[in-house]
PDB file of C-alpha atoms in Angstrom:
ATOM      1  CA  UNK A   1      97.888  -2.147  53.043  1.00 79.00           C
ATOM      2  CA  UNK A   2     101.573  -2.298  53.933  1.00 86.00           C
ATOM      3  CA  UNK A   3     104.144   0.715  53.618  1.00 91.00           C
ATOM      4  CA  UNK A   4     107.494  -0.061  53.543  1.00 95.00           C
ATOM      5  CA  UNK A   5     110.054   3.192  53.181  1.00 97.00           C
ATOM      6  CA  UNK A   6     113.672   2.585  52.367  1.00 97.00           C
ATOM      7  CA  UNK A   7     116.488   4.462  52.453  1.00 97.00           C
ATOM      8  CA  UNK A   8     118.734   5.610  51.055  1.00 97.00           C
ATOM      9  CA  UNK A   9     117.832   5.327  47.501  1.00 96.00           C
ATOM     10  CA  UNK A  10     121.688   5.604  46.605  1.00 97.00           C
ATOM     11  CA  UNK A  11     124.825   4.836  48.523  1.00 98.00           C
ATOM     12  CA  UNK A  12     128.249   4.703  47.648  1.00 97.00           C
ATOM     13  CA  UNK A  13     130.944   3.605  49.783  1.00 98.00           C
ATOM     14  CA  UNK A  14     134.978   2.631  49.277  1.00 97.00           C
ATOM     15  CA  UNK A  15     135.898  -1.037  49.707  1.00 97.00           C
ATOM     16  CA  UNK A  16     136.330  -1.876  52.979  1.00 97.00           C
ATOM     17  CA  UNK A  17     133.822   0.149  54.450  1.00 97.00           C
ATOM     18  CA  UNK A  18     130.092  -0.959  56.205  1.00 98.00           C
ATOM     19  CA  UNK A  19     126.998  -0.047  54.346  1.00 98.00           C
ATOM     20  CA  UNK A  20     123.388   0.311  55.833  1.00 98.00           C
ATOM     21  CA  UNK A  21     120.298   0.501  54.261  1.00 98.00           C
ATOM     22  CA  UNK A  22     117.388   1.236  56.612  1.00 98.00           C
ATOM     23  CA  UNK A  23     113.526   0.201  55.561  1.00 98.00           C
ATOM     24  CA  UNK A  24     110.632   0.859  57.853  1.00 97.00           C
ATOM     25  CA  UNK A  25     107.396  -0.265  57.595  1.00 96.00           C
ATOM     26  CA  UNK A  26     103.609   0.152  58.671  1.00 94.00           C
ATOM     27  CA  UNK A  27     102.282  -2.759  59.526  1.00 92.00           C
ATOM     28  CA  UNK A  28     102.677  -3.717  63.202  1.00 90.00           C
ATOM     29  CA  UNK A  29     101.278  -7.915  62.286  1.00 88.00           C
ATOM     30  CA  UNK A  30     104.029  -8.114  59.960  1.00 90.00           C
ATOM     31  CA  UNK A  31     106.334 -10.663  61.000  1.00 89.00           C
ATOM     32  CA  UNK A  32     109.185 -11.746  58.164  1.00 91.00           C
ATOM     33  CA  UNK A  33     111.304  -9.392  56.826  1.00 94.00           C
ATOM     34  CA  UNK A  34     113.801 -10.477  54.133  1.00 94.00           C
ATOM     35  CA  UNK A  35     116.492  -8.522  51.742  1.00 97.00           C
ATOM     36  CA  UNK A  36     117.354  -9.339  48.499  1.00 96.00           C
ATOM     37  CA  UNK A  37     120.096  -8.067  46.096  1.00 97.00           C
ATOM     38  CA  UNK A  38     119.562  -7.828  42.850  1.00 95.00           C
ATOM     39  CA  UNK A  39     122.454  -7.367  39.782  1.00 94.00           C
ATOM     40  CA  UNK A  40     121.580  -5.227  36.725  1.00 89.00           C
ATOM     41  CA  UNK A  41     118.992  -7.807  34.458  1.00 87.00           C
ATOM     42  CA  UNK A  42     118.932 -10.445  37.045  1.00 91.00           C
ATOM     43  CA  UNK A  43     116.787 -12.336  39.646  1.00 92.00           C
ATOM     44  CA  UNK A  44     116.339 -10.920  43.002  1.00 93.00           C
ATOM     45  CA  UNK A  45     118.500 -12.964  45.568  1.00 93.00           C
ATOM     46  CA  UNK A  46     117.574 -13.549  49.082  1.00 93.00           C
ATOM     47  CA  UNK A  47     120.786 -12.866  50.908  1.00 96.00           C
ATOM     48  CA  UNK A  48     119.529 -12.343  54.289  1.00 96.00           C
ATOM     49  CA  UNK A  49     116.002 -12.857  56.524  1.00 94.00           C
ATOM     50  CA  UNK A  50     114.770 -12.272  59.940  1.00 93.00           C
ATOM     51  CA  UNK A  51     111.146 -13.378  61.633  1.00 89.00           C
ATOM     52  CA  UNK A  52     110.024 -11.079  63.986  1.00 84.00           C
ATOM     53  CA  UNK A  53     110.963 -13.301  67.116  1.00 83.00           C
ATOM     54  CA  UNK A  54     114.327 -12.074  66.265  1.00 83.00           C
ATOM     55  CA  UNK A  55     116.020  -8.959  66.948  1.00 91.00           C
ATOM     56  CA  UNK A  56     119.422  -9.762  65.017  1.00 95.00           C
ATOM     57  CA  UNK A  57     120.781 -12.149  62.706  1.00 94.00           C
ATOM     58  CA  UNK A  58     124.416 -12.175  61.193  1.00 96.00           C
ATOM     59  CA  UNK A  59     125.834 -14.273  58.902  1.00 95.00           C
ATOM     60  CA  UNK A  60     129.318 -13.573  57.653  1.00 96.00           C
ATOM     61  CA  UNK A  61     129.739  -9.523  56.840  1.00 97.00           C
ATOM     62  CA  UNK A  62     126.055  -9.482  56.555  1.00 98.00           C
ATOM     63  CA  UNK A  63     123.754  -9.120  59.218  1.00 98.00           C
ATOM     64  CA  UNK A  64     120.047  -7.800  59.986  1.00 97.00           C
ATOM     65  CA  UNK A  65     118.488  -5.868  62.709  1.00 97.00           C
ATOM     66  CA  UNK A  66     114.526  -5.464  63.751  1.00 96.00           C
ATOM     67  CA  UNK A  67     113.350  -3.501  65.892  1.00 95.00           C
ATOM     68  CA  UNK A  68     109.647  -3.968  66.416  1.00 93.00           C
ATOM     69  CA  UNK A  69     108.525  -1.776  68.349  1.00 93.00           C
ATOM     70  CA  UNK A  70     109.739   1.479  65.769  1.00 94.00           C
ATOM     71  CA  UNK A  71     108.945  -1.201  62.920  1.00 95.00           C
ATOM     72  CA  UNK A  72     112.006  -0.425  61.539  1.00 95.00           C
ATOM     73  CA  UNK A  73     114.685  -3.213  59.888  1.00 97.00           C
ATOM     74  CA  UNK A  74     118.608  -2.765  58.766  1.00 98.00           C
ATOM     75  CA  UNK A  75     120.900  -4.529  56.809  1.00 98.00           C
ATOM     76  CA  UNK A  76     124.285  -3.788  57.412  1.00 98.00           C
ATOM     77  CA  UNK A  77     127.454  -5.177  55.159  1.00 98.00           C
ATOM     78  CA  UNK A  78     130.843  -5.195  56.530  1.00 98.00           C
ATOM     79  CA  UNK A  79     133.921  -5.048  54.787  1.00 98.00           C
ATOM     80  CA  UNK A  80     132.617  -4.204  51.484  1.00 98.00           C
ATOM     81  CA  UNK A  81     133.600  -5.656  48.613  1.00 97.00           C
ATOM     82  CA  UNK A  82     133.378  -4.049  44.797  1.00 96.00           C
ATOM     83  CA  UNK A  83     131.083  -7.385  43.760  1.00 96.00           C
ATOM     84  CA  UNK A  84     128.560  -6.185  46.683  1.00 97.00           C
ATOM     85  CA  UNK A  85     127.299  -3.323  44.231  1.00 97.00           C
ATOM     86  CA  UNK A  86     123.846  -3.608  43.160  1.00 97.00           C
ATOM     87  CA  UNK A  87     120.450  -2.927  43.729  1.00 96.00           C
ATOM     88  CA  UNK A  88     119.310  -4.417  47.547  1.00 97.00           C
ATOM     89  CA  UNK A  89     115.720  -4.613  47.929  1.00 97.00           C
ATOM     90  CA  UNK A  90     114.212  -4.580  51.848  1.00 97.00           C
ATOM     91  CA  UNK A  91     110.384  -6.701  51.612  1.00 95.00           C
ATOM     92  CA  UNK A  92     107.956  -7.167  54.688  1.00 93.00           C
ATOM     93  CA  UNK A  93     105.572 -10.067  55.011  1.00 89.00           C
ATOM     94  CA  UNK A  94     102.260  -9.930  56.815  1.00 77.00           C
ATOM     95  CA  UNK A  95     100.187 -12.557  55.541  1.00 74.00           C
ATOM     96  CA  UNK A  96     101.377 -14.218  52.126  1.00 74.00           C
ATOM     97  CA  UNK A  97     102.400 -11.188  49.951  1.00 85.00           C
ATOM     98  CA  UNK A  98     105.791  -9.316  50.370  1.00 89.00           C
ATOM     99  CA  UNK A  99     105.805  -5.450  49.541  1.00 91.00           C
ATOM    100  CA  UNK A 100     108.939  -4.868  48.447  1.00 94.00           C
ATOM    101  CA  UNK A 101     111.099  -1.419  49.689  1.00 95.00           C
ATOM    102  CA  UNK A 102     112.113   1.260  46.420  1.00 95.00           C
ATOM    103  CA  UNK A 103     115.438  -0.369  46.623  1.00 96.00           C
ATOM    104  CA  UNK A 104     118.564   1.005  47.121  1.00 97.00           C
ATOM    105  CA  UNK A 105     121.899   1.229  44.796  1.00 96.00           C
ATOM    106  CA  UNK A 106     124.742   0.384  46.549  1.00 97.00           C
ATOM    107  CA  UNK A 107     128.390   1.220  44.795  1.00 97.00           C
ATOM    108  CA  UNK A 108     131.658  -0.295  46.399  1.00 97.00           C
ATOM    109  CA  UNK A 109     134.757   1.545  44.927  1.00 96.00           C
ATOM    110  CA  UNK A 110     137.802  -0.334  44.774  1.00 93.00           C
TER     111      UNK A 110
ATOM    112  CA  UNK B   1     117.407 -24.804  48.532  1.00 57.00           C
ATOM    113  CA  UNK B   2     114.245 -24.189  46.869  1.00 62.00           C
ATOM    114  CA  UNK B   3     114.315 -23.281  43.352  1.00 87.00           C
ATOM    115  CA  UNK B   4     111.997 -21.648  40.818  1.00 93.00           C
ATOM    116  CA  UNK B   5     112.487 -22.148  37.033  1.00 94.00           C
ATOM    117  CA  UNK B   6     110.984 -19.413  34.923  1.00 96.00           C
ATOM    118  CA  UNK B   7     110.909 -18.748  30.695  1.00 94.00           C
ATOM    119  CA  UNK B   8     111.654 -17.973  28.211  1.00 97.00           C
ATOM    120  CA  UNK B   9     113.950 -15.509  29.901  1.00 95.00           C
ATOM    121  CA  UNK B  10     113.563 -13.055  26.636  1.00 96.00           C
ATOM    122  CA  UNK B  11     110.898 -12.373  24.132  1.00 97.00           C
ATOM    123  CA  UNK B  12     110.334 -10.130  21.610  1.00 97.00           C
ATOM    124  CA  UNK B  13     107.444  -9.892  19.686  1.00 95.00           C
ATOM    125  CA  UNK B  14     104.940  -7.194  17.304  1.00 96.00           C
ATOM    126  CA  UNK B  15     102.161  -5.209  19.126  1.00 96.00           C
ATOM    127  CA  UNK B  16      98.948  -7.559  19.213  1.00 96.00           C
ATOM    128  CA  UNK B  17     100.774 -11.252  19.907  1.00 95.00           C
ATOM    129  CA  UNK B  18     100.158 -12.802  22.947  1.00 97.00           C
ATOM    130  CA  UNK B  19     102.986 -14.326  24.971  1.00 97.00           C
ATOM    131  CA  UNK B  20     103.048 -16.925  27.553  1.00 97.00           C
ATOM    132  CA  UNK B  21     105.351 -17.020  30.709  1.00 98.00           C
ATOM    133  CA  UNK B  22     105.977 -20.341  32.350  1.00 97.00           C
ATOM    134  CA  UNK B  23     106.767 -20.367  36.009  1.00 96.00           C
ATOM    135  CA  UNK B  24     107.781 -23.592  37.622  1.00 94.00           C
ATOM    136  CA  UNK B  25     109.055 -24.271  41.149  1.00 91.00           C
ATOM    137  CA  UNK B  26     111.650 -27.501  41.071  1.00 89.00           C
ATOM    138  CA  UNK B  27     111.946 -28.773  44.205  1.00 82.00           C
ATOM    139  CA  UNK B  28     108.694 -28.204  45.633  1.00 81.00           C
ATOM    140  CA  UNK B  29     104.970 -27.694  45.572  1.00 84.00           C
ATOM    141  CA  UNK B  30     103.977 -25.007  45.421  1.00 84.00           C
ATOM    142  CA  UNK B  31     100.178 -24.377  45.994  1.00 84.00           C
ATOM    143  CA  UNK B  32     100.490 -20.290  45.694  1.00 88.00           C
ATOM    144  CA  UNK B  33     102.998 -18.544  43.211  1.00 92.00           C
ATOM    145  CA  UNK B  34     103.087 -15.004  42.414  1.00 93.00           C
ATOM    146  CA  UNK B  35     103.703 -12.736  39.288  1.00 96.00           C
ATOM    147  CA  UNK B  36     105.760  -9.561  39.610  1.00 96.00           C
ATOM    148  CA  UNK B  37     106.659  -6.864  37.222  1.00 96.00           C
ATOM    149  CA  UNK B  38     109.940  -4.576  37.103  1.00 94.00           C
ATOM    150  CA  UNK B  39     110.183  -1.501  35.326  1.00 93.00           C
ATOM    151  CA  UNK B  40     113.563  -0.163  34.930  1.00 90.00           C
ATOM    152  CA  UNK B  41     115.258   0.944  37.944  1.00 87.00           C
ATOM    153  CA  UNK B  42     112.042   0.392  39.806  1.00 91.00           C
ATOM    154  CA  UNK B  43     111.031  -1.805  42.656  1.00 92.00           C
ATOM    155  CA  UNK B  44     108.923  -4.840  41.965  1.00 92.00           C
ATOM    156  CA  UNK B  45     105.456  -4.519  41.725  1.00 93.00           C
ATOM    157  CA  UNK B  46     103.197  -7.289  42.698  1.00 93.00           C
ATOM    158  CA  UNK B  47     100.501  -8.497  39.898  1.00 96.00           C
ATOM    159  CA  UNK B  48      98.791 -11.220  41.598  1.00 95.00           C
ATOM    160  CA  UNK B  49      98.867 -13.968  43.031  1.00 92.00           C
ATOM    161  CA  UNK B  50      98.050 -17.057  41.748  1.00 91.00           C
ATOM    162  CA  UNK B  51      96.375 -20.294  43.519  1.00 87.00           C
ATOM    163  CA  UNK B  52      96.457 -23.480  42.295  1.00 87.00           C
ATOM    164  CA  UNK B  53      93.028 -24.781  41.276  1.00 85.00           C
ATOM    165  CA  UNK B  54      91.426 -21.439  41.955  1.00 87.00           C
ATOM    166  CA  UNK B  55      91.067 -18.212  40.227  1.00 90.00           C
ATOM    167  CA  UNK B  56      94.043 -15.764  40.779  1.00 93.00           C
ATOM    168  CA  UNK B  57      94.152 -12.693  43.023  1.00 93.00           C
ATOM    169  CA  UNK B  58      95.114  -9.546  41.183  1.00 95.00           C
ATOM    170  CA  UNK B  59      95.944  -6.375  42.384  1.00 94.00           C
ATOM    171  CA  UNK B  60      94.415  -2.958  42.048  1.00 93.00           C
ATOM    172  CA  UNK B  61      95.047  -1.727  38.987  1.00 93.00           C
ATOM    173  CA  UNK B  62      95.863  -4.915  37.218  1.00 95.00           C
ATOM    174  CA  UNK B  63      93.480  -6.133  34.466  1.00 94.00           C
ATOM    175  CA  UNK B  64      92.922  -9.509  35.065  1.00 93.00           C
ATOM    176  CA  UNK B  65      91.489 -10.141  31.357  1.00 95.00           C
ATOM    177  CA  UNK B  66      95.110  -8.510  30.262  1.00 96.00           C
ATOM    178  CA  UNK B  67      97.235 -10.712  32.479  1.00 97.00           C
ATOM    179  CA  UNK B  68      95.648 -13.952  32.318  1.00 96.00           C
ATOM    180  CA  UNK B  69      96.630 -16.127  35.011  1.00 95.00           C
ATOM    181  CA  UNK B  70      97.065 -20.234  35.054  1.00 92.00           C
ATOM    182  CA  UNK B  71      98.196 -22.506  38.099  1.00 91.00           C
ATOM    183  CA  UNK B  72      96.883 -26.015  36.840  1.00 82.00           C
ATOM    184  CA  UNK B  73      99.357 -28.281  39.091  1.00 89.00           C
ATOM    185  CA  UNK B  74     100.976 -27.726  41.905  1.00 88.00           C
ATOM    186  CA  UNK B  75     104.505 -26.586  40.166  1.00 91.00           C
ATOM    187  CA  UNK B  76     103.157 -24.745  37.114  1.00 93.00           C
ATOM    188  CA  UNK B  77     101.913 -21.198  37.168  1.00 95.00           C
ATOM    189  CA  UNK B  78     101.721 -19.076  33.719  1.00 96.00           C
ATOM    190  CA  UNK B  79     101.134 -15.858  33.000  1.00 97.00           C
ATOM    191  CA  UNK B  80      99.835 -14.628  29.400  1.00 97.00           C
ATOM    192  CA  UNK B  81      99.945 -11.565  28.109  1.00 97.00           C
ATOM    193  CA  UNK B  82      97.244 -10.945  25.778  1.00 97.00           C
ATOM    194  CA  UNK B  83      97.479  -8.789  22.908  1.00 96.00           C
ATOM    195  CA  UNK B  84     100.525  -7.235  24.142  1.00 95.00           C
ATOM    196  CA  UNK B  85     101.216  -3.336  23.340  1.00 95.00           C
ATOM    197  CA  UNK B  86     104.735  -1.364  23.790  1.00 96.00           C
ATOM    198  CA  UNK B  87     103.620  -0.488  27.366  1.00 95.00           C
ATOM    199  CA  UNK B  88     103.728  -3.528  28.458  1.00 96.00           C
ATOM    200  CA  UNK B  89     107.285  -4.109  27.813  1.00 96.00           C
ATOM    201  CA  UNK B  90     108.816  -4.799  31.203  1.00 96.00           C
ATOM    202  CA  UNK B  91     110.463  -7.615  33.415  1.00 96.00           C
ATOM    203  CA  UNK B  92     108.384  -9.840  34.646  1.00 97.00           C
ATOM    204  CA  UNK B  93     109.649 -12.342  37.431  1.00 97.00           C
ATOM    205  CA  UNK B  94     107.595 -15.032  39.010  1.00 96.00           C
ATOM    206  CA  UNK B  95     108.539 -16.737  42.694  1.00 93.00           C
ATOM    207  CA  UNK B  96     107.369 -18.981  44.676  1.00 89.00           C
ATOM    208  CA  UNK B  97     107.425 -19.839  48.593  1.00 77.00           C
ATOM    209  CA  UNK B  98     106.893 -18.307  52.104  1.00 62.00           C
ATOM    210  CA  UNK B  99     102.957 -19.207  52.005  1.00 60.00           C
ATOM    211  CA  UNK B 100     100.533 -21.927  51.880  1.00 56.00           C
ATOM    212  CA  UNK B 101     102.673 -25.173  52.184  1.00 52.00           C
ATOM    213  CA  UNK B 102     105.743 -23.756  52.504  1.00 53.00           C
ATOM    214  CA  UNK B 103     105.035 -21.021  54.694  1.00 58.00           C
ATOM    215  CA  UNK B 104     108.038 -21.574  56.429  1.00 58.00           C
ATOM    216  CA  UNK B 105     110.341 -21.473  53.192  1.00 67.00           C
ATOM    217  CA  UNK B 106     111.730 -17.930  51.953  1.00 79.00           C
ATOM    218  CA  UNK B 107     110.181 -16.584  48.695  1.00 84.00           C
ATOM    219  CA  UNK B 108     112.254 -17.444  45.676  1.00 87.00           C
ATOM    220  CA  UNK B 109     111.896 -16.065  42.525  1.00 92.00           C
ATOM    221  CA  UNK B 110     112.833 -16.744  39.037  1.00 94.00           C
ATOM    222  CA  UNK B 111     115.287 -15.806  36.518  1.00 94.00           C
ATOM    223  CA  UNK B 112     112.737 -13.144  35.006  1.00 95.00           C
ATOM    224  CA  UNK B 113     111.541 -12.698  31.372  1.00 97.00           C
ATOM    225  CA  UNK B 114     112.237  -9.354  29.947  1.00 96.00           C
ATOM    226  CA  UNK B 115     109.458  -8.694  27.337  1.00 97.00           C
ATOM    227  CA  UNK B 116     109.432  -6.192  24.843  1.00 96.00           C
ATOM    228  CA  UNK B 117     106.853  -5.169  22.400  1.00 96.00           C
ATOM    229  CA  UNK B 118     107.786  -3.563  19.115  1.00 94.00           C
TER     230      UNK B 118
END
């Protein structure tokens, strides 16, 4: 089945500063790859996805980057604010199921 | 956008009830929904899947007997957990989307029922 590897498991940053959390996966027919962030006790959120026709997508300080050929994925946040902390989740989608990164903890300081 | 509507969003109970988890997706049909479960500071773990009109698809290591599965319409997938113990206190979040019919629509999940045995 699929492998999907993200990293870091922990990153803190001060406001203002970009964040990226790299995921990679094993499965060279996978073709969606979405992030979610998730606050303490709540729903994941999608915040940000990319098909695999795609190399980049952006929208406002967020943005995602695939690169196929390493099957490797990136979501970078610009401008960091102190509500972007929580826990941001990477998932790959072959055929109907996502598997879902470890997840990473991201912690803006003011 | 899509939505998916999921409770109770907290039960506790004793060791030996069974509880039921309603999953419903609100703006659309849905003919695949799947069950997920969260341990604390843990990734989400898929259970299975579940089809409408069709038995569910569980994962390895799941005990489908434990986790019993219903998707009777095309917006309403439960989950029951029978005779519940403390171990299977956890968060456990439903979603819906990104196969079947709405293959082309992002997965979106619901709020999540935290369940804790006593």
């Amino acid at each position: 089945g699929e492998n999907v590897e993200q990293h870091p498991s922990t990153l803190s940053v001060q406001e203002g500063d970009s964040a990226v959390i790299k995921c990679t996966y094993s499965d060279s027919a996978s073709n969606y790859f979405p992030w979610y962030k998730q606050e303490l006790g709540k729903r994941p959120q999608l915040i940000i996805d990319i098909r695999s026709n795609v190399g980049e997508k952006k929208d406002q300080r967020i943005a995602v980057t695939l690169n196929k050929t390493a099957k490797h994925f990136s979501l970078h946040i610009t401008e960091t604010q102190p509500e972007d902390s929580a826990v941001y989740f990477c998932a790959v989608r072959g055929y109907s199921t996502l598997t879902f990164g470890k997840g990473t903890m991201l912690l803006v300081s003011p | 956008g899509a939505v998916v509507s999921q409770h109770p969003s907290r039960v506790i109970c004793k060791s030996g009830t069974s509880v039921k988890i309603e999953c419903r997706s609100l703006d659309f049909q849905a003919t695949t929904m799947f069950w997920y479960r969260q341990f604390p500071k843990q990734s989400l773990m898929l259970m299975a899947t579940s089809n409408e009109g069709s038995k569910a698809t569980y994962e390895q290591g799941v005990e489908k007997d434990k986790f019993l599965i219903n998707h009777a319409s095309l917006t309403l997938s439960t989950l029951t957990v029978t005779s519940a113990h403390p171990e299977d206190s956890s968060f456990y979040i439903c979603s819906a989307g990104g196969s079947g019919t709405v293959s082309n629509q992002p997965q979106h999940f619901g709020d999540g029922t935290r369940l804790s045995i006593l």
